[in-house]
Amino acid sequence: MSENQHTSSERGMEKYFFRASAADFKKIPGSPIAYWVSTKLRDAFEKFSRFSDYSDTRIGLITGDNNYYIRQWNEVSFSRIGFDFSRDQAKASGKKWFPQSKGGDFRRWFGNNNTVLNWSNDGHELQTRLHESGERTLAHNFNLDRIFEQGITWTKISSGTFAARYQPNGFLFNDASANAFPLKSESTWFLLGLLSSKIPVEILKAMNPTLNFLPGNIAGLPISPAIVQDPLILQNVKRAIQLSKTDWDSTESAWDFGRPPLLHADYRQPTLKASYLSLRTHWHEMTLDMQRLEEENNRIFIDAYGLRDELTPEVPLNEITLTCNPHYRYGGDKSEEELEAMLLADTMRELVSYAVGCMLGRYSLDKPGLILANQGETLADYLAQVPDPSFPADDDNVIPVLDGDWFADDITLRFRQFLRVAFGDEHYDENLAFIEQALNVKGKRNYSLRDYFLSEFYADHVKRYKKRPIYWLFSSPKGSFNALIYMHRYRPDTVSVVLKYLRDYREKLTTEKERQASVSINPATSQGDKTRALKDVDRLAKVLAELEDYERDVLYPKATEQIAIDLDDGVKVNYLKFGAALKKIAGLDAKEED
């Protein structure tokens, strides 16, 4: 090899060559061999104070039995959940369930507040229940000096992205998350600003290449003194939290959900389509506002750490973690047209879900927020809160989901009534067509709202409530009979009410079968109509046989059992008590959490 060739080869390798001393590595907590870390970043560890100088960081509670101690908040009686309490207030309240942070999806600023923890009597059972060995308590990492305090939380295990969120007072925290508790409450905002910037990921790559974001890693982050008193950070962080909380509270996932944004007066237009476009414009502006805030936040921190030559402040749309932002919500390489179609479809699904909630009394068009959300509540409890409802709740807590308007309270018929009340009569046909077109994401021919209720609604509900549905679907083996109930209104005689619907439906089908049989033998009937009638007779005979078997073998025995449920046991326990009477949910009967 010639000298020139050798030099050229060396030049080509220069960009892969790093030079760092052992002393440089020692500047980084744990002394990892992170040879790619820049001089400025390594010097930050030497020059600046640590995150731990401003905040206490903690790993979360390990219960030893999540199936027993943790619930989705929707599963239990709302009145048994204690919100915004201090530890002493929680103990004195007599409540059983309290909010907890439990990691969750990649989301910044606010959210992922889905679960509650059994901390009855100051967590006495959790703190004293012994492991099966009898040698230690089953649970550990209680963090009793930090529970219920305001702080910052993040998901401990990550695939490479880091997202911190504000945690208000009143929360416990689980092992899937980790938490920081600022030593001074006013430090919360600049610490959250730092953790939501591009700085931590760069530093954490050096401290812990596995990118499991442990409390010790966060505690070792260097803190530039330039950021501690910056008023712009305070302003931007509080605005970002506000935007994220507004976004989080706009869906049924949130305990502070009031009503769907489509029903807010700010976006109401003469038609549902125009209302959606108004709301969509607002969502777009929210997303851009958050993007501006995050990029400004990045600029502040990049400048404070002297990393302008190494990092850029830009944040791509798919990292703006708002549910109303389709680039984040759906991701991937989808086109703008596909993203918009998905967002529209989900917005209509959410409207339908809310409408069903109004049918069953969980919500009301006349009052925001939860109405019936406690075990065994009745129509009388509903009317005490909404004395003169514009769209009343169902009186017997059973909504038929059938292939026609066989009952006055059939789900499709009742949704049409909801649509008229919520958006008026004038544009009713146009509004209904808009919903049906939005829901028909697969472009099926002759697709209708009834098709959605029969084939997709319950799967969407199960997904929305993370396999812990609060509306339960009684369903015959082939789905010829379906009836929806609300578990919070369930009583031991509810299955008997469903049974009555089934028997009434069988009678109606028997009458229709006899009518079709008469058509098939009527001399005045055309041959084509006779053929169709005979097919209907055959189809109805098969349906009636299915329903007879379902009644005899499944529904009647369950009705006679007068099954009692306890919402504290959660959906997983209660749903399975009804066996084949209810629509099967894949994975619900698994021994461990999904």
Coordinates of C-alpha atoms in Angstrom, one line a residue:
M1 CA 0.0 0.0 0.0
S2 CA 1.4 3.4 -0.9
E3 CA 1.8 6.2 1.6
N4 CA -0.9 8.3 -0.1
Q5 CA -3.3 5.4 -0.1
H6 CA -2.6 4.8 3.6
T7 CA -3.2 8.5 4.5
S8 CA -6.5 8.5 2.5
S9 CA -7.7 5.5 4.3
E10 CA -6.9 7.1 7.7
R11 CA -8.8 10.2 6.7
G12 CA -11.8 8.1 5.8
M13 CA -11.8 6.6 9.3
E14 CA -11.5 9.9 11.1
K15 CA -15.2 10.3 11.7
Y16 CA -15.3 7.0 13.5
F17 CA -12.4 7.8 15.8
F18 CA -12.9 9.2 19.3
R19 CA -10.3 10.3 21.7
A20 CA -11.1 10.5 25.5
S21 CA -9.1 9.9 28.7
A22 CA -10.0 7.9 31.7
A23 CA -10.3 11.1 33.6
D24 CA -13.0 12.2 31.2
F25 CA -15.1 9.1 31.9
K26 CA -14.9 9.6 35.6
K27 CA -16.7 12.9 35.2
I28 CA -19.9 10.9 34.3
P29 CA -21.6 9.2 37.3
G30 CA -20.8 5.5 37.2
S31 CA -17.8 6.2 34.9
P32 CA -19.3 4.5 31.9
I33 CA -17.1 4.2 28.8
A34 CA -19.2 6.6 26.7
Y35 CA -16.5 7.6 24.3
W36 CA -18.9 9.5 22.0
V37 CA -19.9 12.0 24.6
S38 CA -18.7 15.5 23.7
T39 CA -16.3 17.6 25.8
K40 CA -19.0 20.1 26.7
L41 CA -21.4 17.4 27.9
R42 CA -18.7 15.7 30.0
D43 CA -17.7 19.1 31.4
A44 CA -21.3 19.7 32.5
F45 CA -21.0 16.8 35.0
E46 CA -17.9 18.5 36.5
K47 CA -19.1 22.2 36.5
F48 CA -22.8 21.9 37.4
S49 CA -24.7 20.7 40.4
R50 CA -26.8 17.6 40.2
F51 CA -30.6 16.9 39.8
S52 CA -30.4 15.3 43.3
D53 CA -29.5 18.8 44.7
Y54 CA -33.0 19.9 43.8
S55 CA -35.1 16.8 44.0
D56 CA -35.5 13.4 45.7
T57 CA -35.9 10.6 43.2
R58 CA -37.6 7.4 44.0
I59 CA -38.5 4.0 42.5
G60 CA -42.2 3.0 42.9
L61 CA -44.1 0.5 45.0
I62 CA -44.0 -3.2 44.2
T63 CA -47.3 -4.7 45.4
G64 CA -46.4 -8.3 44.8
D65 CA -50.0 -8.9 43.6
N66 CA -51.1 -6.3 41.0
N67 CA -54.2 -8.2 40.1
Y68 CA -55.5 -7.8 43.7
Y69 CA -54.3 -4.3 44.5
I70 CA -54.6 -2.3 41.2
R71 CA -57.7 -1.4 39.1
Q72 CA -58.5 0.7 36.1
W73 CA -60.3 3.7 37.8
N74 CA -63.4 3.0 35.7
E75 CA -63.9 -0.4 37.2
V76 CA -64.7 0.6 40.8
S77 CA -67.3 2.8 42.3
F78 CA -66.2 6.4 41.8
S79 CA -67.2 7.4 45.3
R80 CA -64.7 5.0 46.7
I81 CA -61.8 6.8 45.0
G82 CA -60.0 9.5 46.9
F83 CA -58.7 12.4 44.8
D84 CA -56.3 15.2 45.8
F85 CA -55.7 13.9 49.3
S86 CA -52.7 14.2 51.6
R87 CA -51.7 10.9 53.3
D88 CA -53.5 11.9 56.5
Q89 CA -56.6 12.9 54.6
A90 CA -56.5 9.7 52.7
K91 CA -56.3 7.7 55.9
A92 CA -59.2 9.6 57.5
S93 CA -61.4 9.5 54.4
G94 CA -62.4 5.8 54.7
K95 CA -61.9 5.5 50.9
K96 CA -60.3 2.4 49.4
W97 CA -58.8 3.4 46.1
F98 CA -56.4 6.2 45.3
P99 CA -54.8 7.4 42.0
Q100 CA -51.4 6.0 41.2
S101 CA -48.8 6.7 38.5
K102 CA -48.0 3.5 36.7
G103 CA -45.7 4.4 33.8
G104 CA -47.6 3.9 30.5
D105 CA -47.3 5.2 27.0
F106 CA -44.8 7.8 25.7
R107 CA -46.5 11.0 26.7
R108 CA -45.1 14.3 28.0
W109 CA -46.3 16.9 30.5
F110 CA -49.6 15.3 31.8
G111 CA -51.6 12.1 31.5
N112 CA -51.4 8.3 31.7
N113 CA -53.6 8.6 34.8
N114 CA -55.5 5.4 34.4
T115 CA -55.2 3.3 37.5
V116 CA -56.0 3.3 41.2
L117 CA -54.4 1.4 44.1
N118 CA -56.0 -0.2 47.1
W119 CA -54.5 1.9 49.9
S120 CA -57.4 1.4 52.4
N121 CA -56.6 2.3 56.0
D122 CA -53.3 3.9 55.0
G123 CA -52.3 0.8 53.1
H124 CA -52.5 -1.4 56.1
E125 CA -53.0 -4.7 54.2
L126 CA -50.3 -3.8 51.7
Q127 CA -47.8 -3.1 54.4
T128 CA -48.5 -6.1 56.5
R129 CA -49.5 -9.0 54.1
L130 CA -46.7 -11.6 54.2
H131 CA -45.1 -13.3 51.3
E132 CA -46.0 -17.0 51.1
S133 CA -42.6 -17.8 52.6
G134 CA -43.7 -16.0 55.8
E135 CA -40.3 -14.3 56.0
R136 CA -41.1 -10.8 54.6
T137 CA -43.9 -8.6 53.5
L138 CA -45.2 -9.3 50.0
A139 CA -45.0 -5.6 49.0
H140 CA -42.0 -3.3 49.3
N141 CA -40.7 0.1 48.3
F142 CA -43.6 1.9 50.2
N143 CA -42.0 5.4 50.1
L144 CA -44.2 6.5 52.9
D145 CA -42.5 9.8 53.3
R146 CA -43.3 10.8 49.6
I147 CA -46.7 9.3 48.8
F148 CA -49.5 11.7 47.9
E149 CA -46.9 14.5 47.2
Q150 CA -46.8 16.7 44.1
G151 CA -43.9 15.6 41.8
I152 CA -42.7 14.5 38.4
T153 CA -43.2 11.0 37.0
W154 CA -41.9 9.0 34.1
T155 CA -42.1 5.5 32.7
K156 CA -39.1 3.5 34.0
I157 CA -38.6 1.2 31.0
S158 CA -38.3 2.7 27.6
S159 CA -37.5 1.8 24.0
G160 CA -35.3 4.9 23.7
T161 CA -37.6 7.8 24.2
F162 CA -38.0 9.7 27.5
A163 CA -41.1 11.5 28.6
A164 CA -41.8 13.1 32.0
R165 CA -45.1 14.2 33.3
Y166 CA -46.5 16.5 36.1
Q167 CA -48.0 14.5 38.9
P168 CA -50.4 16.5 41.1
N169 CA -51.0 15.9 44.8
G170 CA -52.8 12.8 45.8
F171 CA -51.0 10.1 43.9
L172 CA -49.2 6.9 44.9
F173 CA -46.6 5.5 42.5
N174 CA -46.0 2.0 41.1
D175 CA -42.8 0.2 40.2
A176 CA -43.5 0.7 36.4
S177 CA -42.9 4.4 37.0
A178 CA -40.2 6.4 38.8
N179 CA -40.8 9.7 40.5
A180 CA -39.0 12.9 41.4
F181 CA -40.1 15.0 44.4
P182 CA -38.6 18.6 44.2
L183 CA -37.2 19.8 47.5
K184 CA -38.9 23.1 46.8
S185 CA -42.3 23.1 45.0
E186 CA -41.3 26.0 42.8
S187 CA -38.4 23.8 41.4
T188 CA -41.0 21.5 39.9
W189 CA -41.4 23.5 36.7
F190 CA -37.8 24.0 35.7
L191 CA -37.0 20.3 36.5
L192 CA -39.9 19.2 34.4
G193 CA -38.8 21.5 31.7
L194 CA -35.4 20.0 31.8
L195 CA -36.7 16.4 31.7
S196 CA -39.0 17.3 28.8
S197 CA -36.1 18.8 26.7
K198 CA -33.6 17.0 24.5
I199 CA -30.9 17.2 27.1
P200 CA -31.7 14.2 29.3
V201 CA -31.8 11.6 26.6
E202 CA -28.3 12.7 25.4
I203 CA -26.9 12.5 28.9
L204 CA -28.7 9.3 29.8
K205 CA -27.3 7.6 26.7
A206 CA -23.9 8.1 28.4
M207 CA -25.0 7.2 31.9
N208 CA -27.1 4.1 31.1
P209 CA -26.9 2.8 27.5
T210 CA -29.8 0.4 28.2
L211 CA -32.1 3.4 28.4
N212 CA -33.9 2.2 31.4
F213 CA -34.6 5.4 33.2
L214 CA -33.9 4.6 36.8
P215 CA -34.1 7.2 39.7
G216 CA -30.3 7.0 40.2
N217 CA -29.7 8.0 36.5
I218 CA -32.1 11.0 36.8
A219 CA -30.5 12.0 40.1
G220 CA -27.1 12.3 38.4
L221 CA -28.2 14.7 35.7
P222 CA -26.2 17.9 35.7
I223 CA -28.3 21.1 36.4
S224 CA -27.1 24.3 34.7
P225 CA -27.5 27.3 37.1
A226 CA -28.7 29.3 34.1
I227 CA -32.1 27.5 34.1
V228 CA -33.0 27.6 37.8
Q229 CA -34.5 31.1 37.8
D230 CA -35.6 31.5 34.2
P231 CA -39.2 32.8 34.2
L232 CA -39.8 31.7 30.6
I233 CA -39.4 28.1 31.6
L234 CA -42.0 28.5 34.3
Q235 CA -44.4 30.1 31.9
N236 CA -43.8 27.6 29.1
V237 CA -44.0 24.5 31.3
K238 CA -47.3 25.6 33.0
R239 CA -48.8 26.2 29.5
A240 CA -47.6 22.9 28.2
I241 CA -49.1 21.1 31.2
Q242 CA -52.4 23.0 30.7
L243 CA -52.5 22.0 27.0
S244 CA -51.7 18.3 27.8
K245 CA -54.3 18.2 30.6
T246 CA -57.0 19.7 28.4
D247 CA -56.2 17.1 25.8
W248 CA -56.1 14.2 28.3
D249 CA -59.5 15.3 29.8
S250 CA -61.2 15.3 26.4
T251 CA -61.6 11.5 26.4
E252 CA -63.4 9.0 28.6
S253 CA -60.0 7.8 29.8
A254 CA -59.9 10.7 32.2
W255 CA -61.7 11.0 35.5
D256 CA -62.1 14.7 34.8
F257 CA -63.8 14.1 31.4
G258 CA -66.9 16.3 31.0
R259 CA -68.3 15.7 27.5
P260 CA -66.8 15.2 24.1
P261 CA -65.2 18.4 22.6
L262 CA -67.6 18.1 19.6
L263 CA -70.4 19.1 22.0
H264 CA -68.6 22.2 23.4
A265 CA -70.2 25.4 22.4
D266 CA -66.9 26.8 21.1
Y267 CA -67.0 24.5 18.1
R268 CA -70.7 24.2 17.4
Q269 CA -71.7 24.9 13.9
P270 CA -75.0 24.3 12.0
T271 CA -73.9 20.7 10.9
L272 CA -71.8 18.0 12.6
K273 CA -69.3 18.1 9.7
A274 CA -68.8 21.8 10.2
S275 CA -68.5 21.4 13.9
Y276 CA -65.8 18.7 13.4
L277 CA -63.9 20.9 11.0
S278 CA -64.0 23.7 13.6
L279 CA -62.7 21.4 16.3
R280 CA -60.1 19.9 14.0
T281 CA -58.8 23.5 13.3
H282 CA -58.5 24.0 17.1
W283 CA -56.7 20.7 17.6
H284 CA -54.2 21.6 14.8
E285 CA -53.6 25.0 16.6
M286 CA -53.1 23.2 19.9
T287 CA -50.6 20.9 18.3
L288 CA -48.6 23.7 16.8
D289 CA -48.8 25.7 20.0
M290 CA -47.3 22.7 21.9
Q291 CA -44.6 22.2 19.3
R292 CA -43.7 25.9 19.6
L293 CA -43.5 25.6 23.4
E294 CA -41.3 22.4 23.3
E295 CA -38.9 23.9 20.7
E296 CA -38.6 27.1 22.7
N297 CA -38.0 24.9 25.8
N298 CA -35.3 23.0 23.9
R299 CA -33.6 26.3 22.8
I300 CA -33.4 27.5 26.4
F301 CA -31.8 24.2 27.7
I302 CA -29.5 23.7 24.7
D303 CA -28.1 27.2 25.2
A304 CA -27.8 26.8 29.0
Y305 CA -25.7 23.6 28.4
G306 CA -23.7 25.1 25.5
L307 CA -24.8 22.4 23.1
R308 CA -26.0 24.5 20.2
D309 CA -23.4 22.9 17.9
E310 CA -24.6 19.4 18.9
L311 CA -28.3 19.6 19.3
T312 CA -31.2 21.3 17.5
P313 CA -34.4 22.4 19.1
E314 CA -36.8 21.0 16.5
V315 CA -39.4 18.6 17.7
P316 CA -41.1 16.5 14.9
L317 CA -44.9 16.3 14.9
N318 CA -45.0 12.7 15.8
E319 CA -43.3 13.5 19.2
I320 CA -46.0 16.1 20.1
T321 CA -47.7 13.8 22.5
L322 CA -51.4 15.0 22.3
T323 CA -54.1 12.6 21.6
C324 CA -55.7 15.1 19.2
N325 CA -52.5 15.0 17.1
P326 CA -52.8 12.1 14.6
H327 CA -49.1 12.1 13.8
Y328 CA -48.4 11.0 17.4
R329 CA -51.6 9.0 17.9
Y330 CA -51.2 6.8 14.9
G331 CA -47.6 7.3 13.8
G332 CA -46.0 5.2 11.1
D333 CA -45.6 6.2 7.5
K334 CA -49.3 7.0 6.9
S335 CA -50.2 9.8 4.5
E336 CA -52.0 13.0 5.7
E337 CA -55.2 11.7 4.1
E338 CA -55.0 8.4 6.1
L339 CA -54.2 10.2 9.3
E340 CA -57.1 12.5 8.9
A341 CA -59.5 9.6 8.1
M342 CA -58.3 7.8 11.2
L343 CA -58.8 10.8 13.5
L344 CA -62.2 11.5 12.1
A345 CA -63.3 7.9 12.6
D346 CA -62.0 7.8 16.2
T347 CA -63.7 11.1 17.0
M348 CA -67.0 9.7 15.7
R349 CA -66.4 6.5 17.7
E350 CA -65.9 8.6 20.8
L351 CA -69.1 10.5 20.1
V352 CA -71.0 7.1 19.8
S353 CA -69.4 5.9 23.0
Y354 CA -70.5 9.0 24.8
A355 CA -74.0 8.5 23.4
V356 CA -74.2 5.0 24.7
G357 CA -73.0 6.3 28.1
C358 CA -75.9 8.7 28.0
M359 CA -78.3 5.8 27.2
L360 CA -77.1 3.9 30.2
G361 CA -76.9 6.8 32.6
R362 CA -73.2 7.2 33.0
Y363 CA -73.4 10.6 31.3
S364 CA -76.0 13.1 30.5
L365 CA -76.3 15.7 27.8
D366 CA -77.7 18.1 30.4
K367 CA -74.8 17.9 32.9
P368 CA -71.1 17.4 32.3
G369 CA -69.1 14.6 33.9
L370 CA -70.1 11.4 35.5
I371 CA -73.7 10.9 36.6
L372 CA -74.1 7.2 37.6
A373 CA -70.7 5.8 38.5
N374 CA -71.2 3.9 41.7
Q375 CA -72.3 0.3 42.3
G376 CA -76.0 -0.4 42.3
E377 CA -77.1 3.1 41.4
T378 CA -80.6 3.4 39.9
L379 CA -82.7 5.5 37.6
A380 CA -83.9 7.4 40.7
D381 CA -80.3 8.3 41.5
Y382 CA -80.0 9.6 37.9
L383 CA -83.2 11.7 38.1
A384 CA -82.0 13.2 41.4
Q385 CA -79.1 14.7 39.4
V386 CA -80.9 15.3 36.1
P387 CA -84.5 15.8 37.0
D388 CA -85.7 16.7 33.5
P389 CA -83.4 15.1 31.0
S390 CA -83.5 16.1 27.3
F391 CA -82.3 12.5 26.5
P392 CA -83.2 10.2 29.3
A393 CA -81.3 7.2 30.5
D394 CA -82.7 3.7 29.9
D395 CA -85.1 2.7 32.6
D396 CA -84.1 -1.0 33.0
N397 CA -80.3 -0.9 32.2
V398 CA -80.7 -3.2 29.2
I399 CA -80.1 -1.9 25.6
P400 CA -80.9 -4.4 22.8
V401 CA -78.3 -4.5 20.0
L402 CA -80.1 -6.3 17.2
D403 CA -80.4 -6.3 13.4
G404 CA -83.6 -4.2 13.4
D405 CA -85.8 -1.9 15.5
W406 CA -87.4 -4.8 17.3
F407 CA -87.6 -2.8 20.5
A408 CA -88.2 0.9 21.2
D409 CA -84.9 1.1 23.1
D410 CA -82.7 -0.6 20.5
I411 CA -79.3 0.9 20.5
T412 CA -79.4 2.1 16.9
L413 CA -82.8 3.7 17.4
R414 CA -81.7 5.4 20.6
F415 CA -78.6 6.8 19.0
R416 CA -80.7 8.4 16.3
Q417 CA -82.7 10.0 19.0
F418 CA -79.5 11.1 20.7
L419 CA -78.3 12.7 17.5
R420 CA -81.5 14.7 17.1
V421 CA -81.4 16.0 20.6
A422 CA -77.6 16.8 20.6
F423 CA -77.4 18.4 17.1
G424 CA -81.0 19.2 16.2
D425 CA -83.5 18.0 13.6
E426 CA -82.7 20.4 10.8
H427 CA -79.6 18.6 9.5
Y428 CA -80.3 15.2 11.0
D429 CA -80.0 13.2 7.8
E430 CA -76.8 15.0 6.8
N431 CA -75.3 14.5 10.3
L432 CA -76.2 10.8 10.3
A433 CA -74.7 10.2 6.9
F434 CA -71.5 12.1 8.0
I435 CA -71.1 9.7 11.0
E436 CA -71.7 6.6 8.9
Q437 CA -69.3 7.6 6.3
A438 CA -66.6 8.4 8.9
L439 CA -67.1 5.1 10.6
N440 CA -66.9 3.1 7.4
V441 CA -63.2 3.1 7.3
K442 CA -63.1 -0.1 5.1
G443 CA -65.4 1.4 2.5
K444 CA -68.0 -1.3 2.8
R445 CA -71.1 -1.1 0.6
N446 CA -74.4 -0.1 2.2
Y447 CA -72.6 0.3 5.5
S448 CA -74.9 1.8 8.2
L449 CA -74.7 2.8 11.9
R450 CA -76.4 -0.5 12.7
D451 CA -73.5 -2.4 11.1
Y452 CA -71.2 -0.5 13.4
F453 CA -73.1 -1.4 16.5
L454 CA -73.4 -5.0 15.5
S455 CA -69.9 -5.7 14.4
E456 CA -67.5 -3.1 15.8
F457 CA -68.9 -1.2 18.7
Y458 CA -68.1 -3.7 21.5
A459 CA -64.6 -4.4 20.2
D460 CA -64.0 -0.6 20.3
H461 CA -65.4 -0.4 23.8
V462 CA -63.2 -3.2 25.1
K463 CA -60.1 -1.6 23.5
R464 CA -61.1 1.9 24.9
Y465 CA -61.3 0.5 28.4
K466 CA -58.1 -1.6 28.1
K467 CA -59.9 -5.0 28.3
R468 CA -61.8 -3.9 31.4
P469 CA -65.2 -3.0 29.8
I470 CA -67.8 -1.2 31.9
Y471 CA -70.6 -2.0 29.5
W472 CA -71.2 -5.7 29.2
L473 CA -72.6 -7.5 26.2
F474 CA -74.9 -10.5 26.7
S475 CA -74.5 -12.3 23.4
S476 CA -75.8 -15.6 22.0
P477 CA -73.2 -17.9 20.4
K478 CA -73.6 -16.6 16.8
G479 CA -74.5 -13.1 17.9
S480 CA -78.1 -13.2 16.8
F481 CA -79.1 -11.8 20.2
N482 CA -77.2 -9.0 21.9
A483 CA -78.0 -6.8 24.9
L484 CA -75.8 -4.2 26.6
I485 CA -75.8 -3.4 30.3
Y486 CA -73.9 -1.0 32.5
M487 CA -72.0 -2.9 35.2
H488 CA -72.3 0.0 37.8
R489 CA -76.1 -0.3 37.5
Y490 CA -76.1 -4.1 37.7
R491 CA -78.4 -5.8 40.2
P492 CA -78.9 -9.6 40.8
D493 CA -82.1 -9.5 38.8
T494 CA -80.5 -7.8 35.7
V495 CA -79.9 -11.2 34.0
S496 CA -83.6 -11.9 34.4
V497 CA -84.4 -8.6 32.6
V498 CA -82.1 -9.6 29.8
L499 CA -83.9 -13.0 29.7
K500 CA -87.2 -11.2 29.3
Y501 CA -85.8 -9.3 26.3
L502 CA -84.6 -12.6 24.8
R503 CA -88.0 -14.2 25.2
D504 CA -89.8 -11.2 23.7
Y505 CA -87.4 -11.3 20.8
R506 CA -88.0 -15.0 20.2
E507 CA -91.7 -14.3 20.1
K508 CA -91.2 -11.5 17.6
L509 CA -89.1 -13.7 15.4
T510 CA -91.5 -16.6 15.6
T511 CA -94.3 -14.3 14.5
E512 CA -92.1 -13.1 11.6
K513 CA -91.2 -16.6 10.7
E514 CA -94.9 -17.5 10.5
R515 CA -95.6 -14.4 8.4
Q516 CA -92.9 -15.3 5.9
A517 CA -94.2 -18.9 5.7
S518 CA -97.6 -17.5 4.8
V519 CA -96.0 -15.4 2.1
S520 CA -94.2 -18.4 0.7
I521 CA -97.5 -20.3 0.1
N522 CA -99.7 -17.4 -1.0
P523 CA -100.8 -17.9 -4.6
A524 CA -100.8 -14.2 -5.2
T525 CA -97.1 -13.9 -4.3
S526 CA -94.5 -13.8 -7.1
Q527 CA -92.1 -16.7 -7.4
G528 CA -89.2 -14.4 -6.5
D529 CA -90.9 -13.2 -3.3
K530 CA -91.8 -16.8 -2.4
T531 CA -88.1 -17.8 -2.8
R532 CA -87.0 -14.9 -0.6
A533 CA -89.7 -15.8 2.0
L534 CA -88.6 -19.4 2.1
K535 CA -85.0 -18.3 2.7
D536 CA -86.1 -16.1 5.5
V537 CA -88.1 -19.0 7.0
D538 CA -85.0 -21.1 7.0
R539 CA -82.8 -18.4 8.4
L540 CA -85.2 -17.6 11.2
A541 CA -85.6 -21.2 12.1
K542 CA -81.8 -21.4 12.6
V543 CA -81.8 -18.2 14.6
L544 CA -84.6 -19.4 16.8
A545 CA -82.8 -22.7 17.4
E546 CA -79.7 -20.7 18.5
L547 CA -81.7 -18.5 20.8
E548 CA -83.5 -21.5 22.3
D549 CA -80.3 -23.2 23.1
Y550 CA -78.8 -20.0 24.5
E551 CA -81.8 -19.5 26.8
R552 CA -82.0 -23.1 28.0
D553 CA -78.3 -23.8 28.5
V554 CA -76.9 -20.4 29.4
L555 CA -79.1 -17.4 30.1
Y556 CA -81.9 -19.0 32.2
P557 CA -79.5 -20.9 34.5
K558 CA -77.5 -17.6 35.1
A559 CA -80.8 -15.7 35.7
T560 CA -81.8 -18.2 38.4
E561 CA -78.4 -17.8 40.1
Q562 CA -79.1 -14.2 41.0
I563 CA -75.3 -13.5 40.7
A564 CA -73.9 -10.8 43.0
I565 CA -70.9 -8.7 42.0
D566 CA -68.6 -6.4 43.8
L567 CA -67.0 -3.6 41.8
D568 CA -64.0 -3.6 44.1
D569 CA -63.1 -7.1 42.6
G570 CA -62.7 -5.5 39.2
V571 CA -64.0 -6.5 35.8
K572 CA -61.6 -9.5 35.5
V573 CA -63.3 -11.3 38.4
N574 CA -66.9 -10.1 37.8
Y575 CA -67.2 -10.5 34.1
L576 CA -66.1 -14.2 34.2
K577 CA -68.9 -15.0 36.7
F578 CA -71.3 -14.9 33.7
G579 CA -69.4 -17.4 31.6
A580 CA -70.8 -17.9 28.1
A581 CA -73.7 -15.5 28.7
L582 CA -71.4 -12.6 27.9
K583 CA -69.3 -11.9 24.8
K584 CA -65.9 -13.5 25.2
I585 CA -63.0 -11.1 25.7
A586 CA -59.7 -12.6 24.5
G587 CA -57.2 -12.8 27.4
L588 CA -59.5 -11.8 30.1
D589 CA -59.3 -15.2 31.8
A590 CA -55.5 -15.3 31.8
K591 CA -54.0 -16.0 35.2
E592 CA -51.7 -13.0 35.0
E593 CA -52.2 -9.4 33.8
D594 CA -52.0 -8.9 30.1

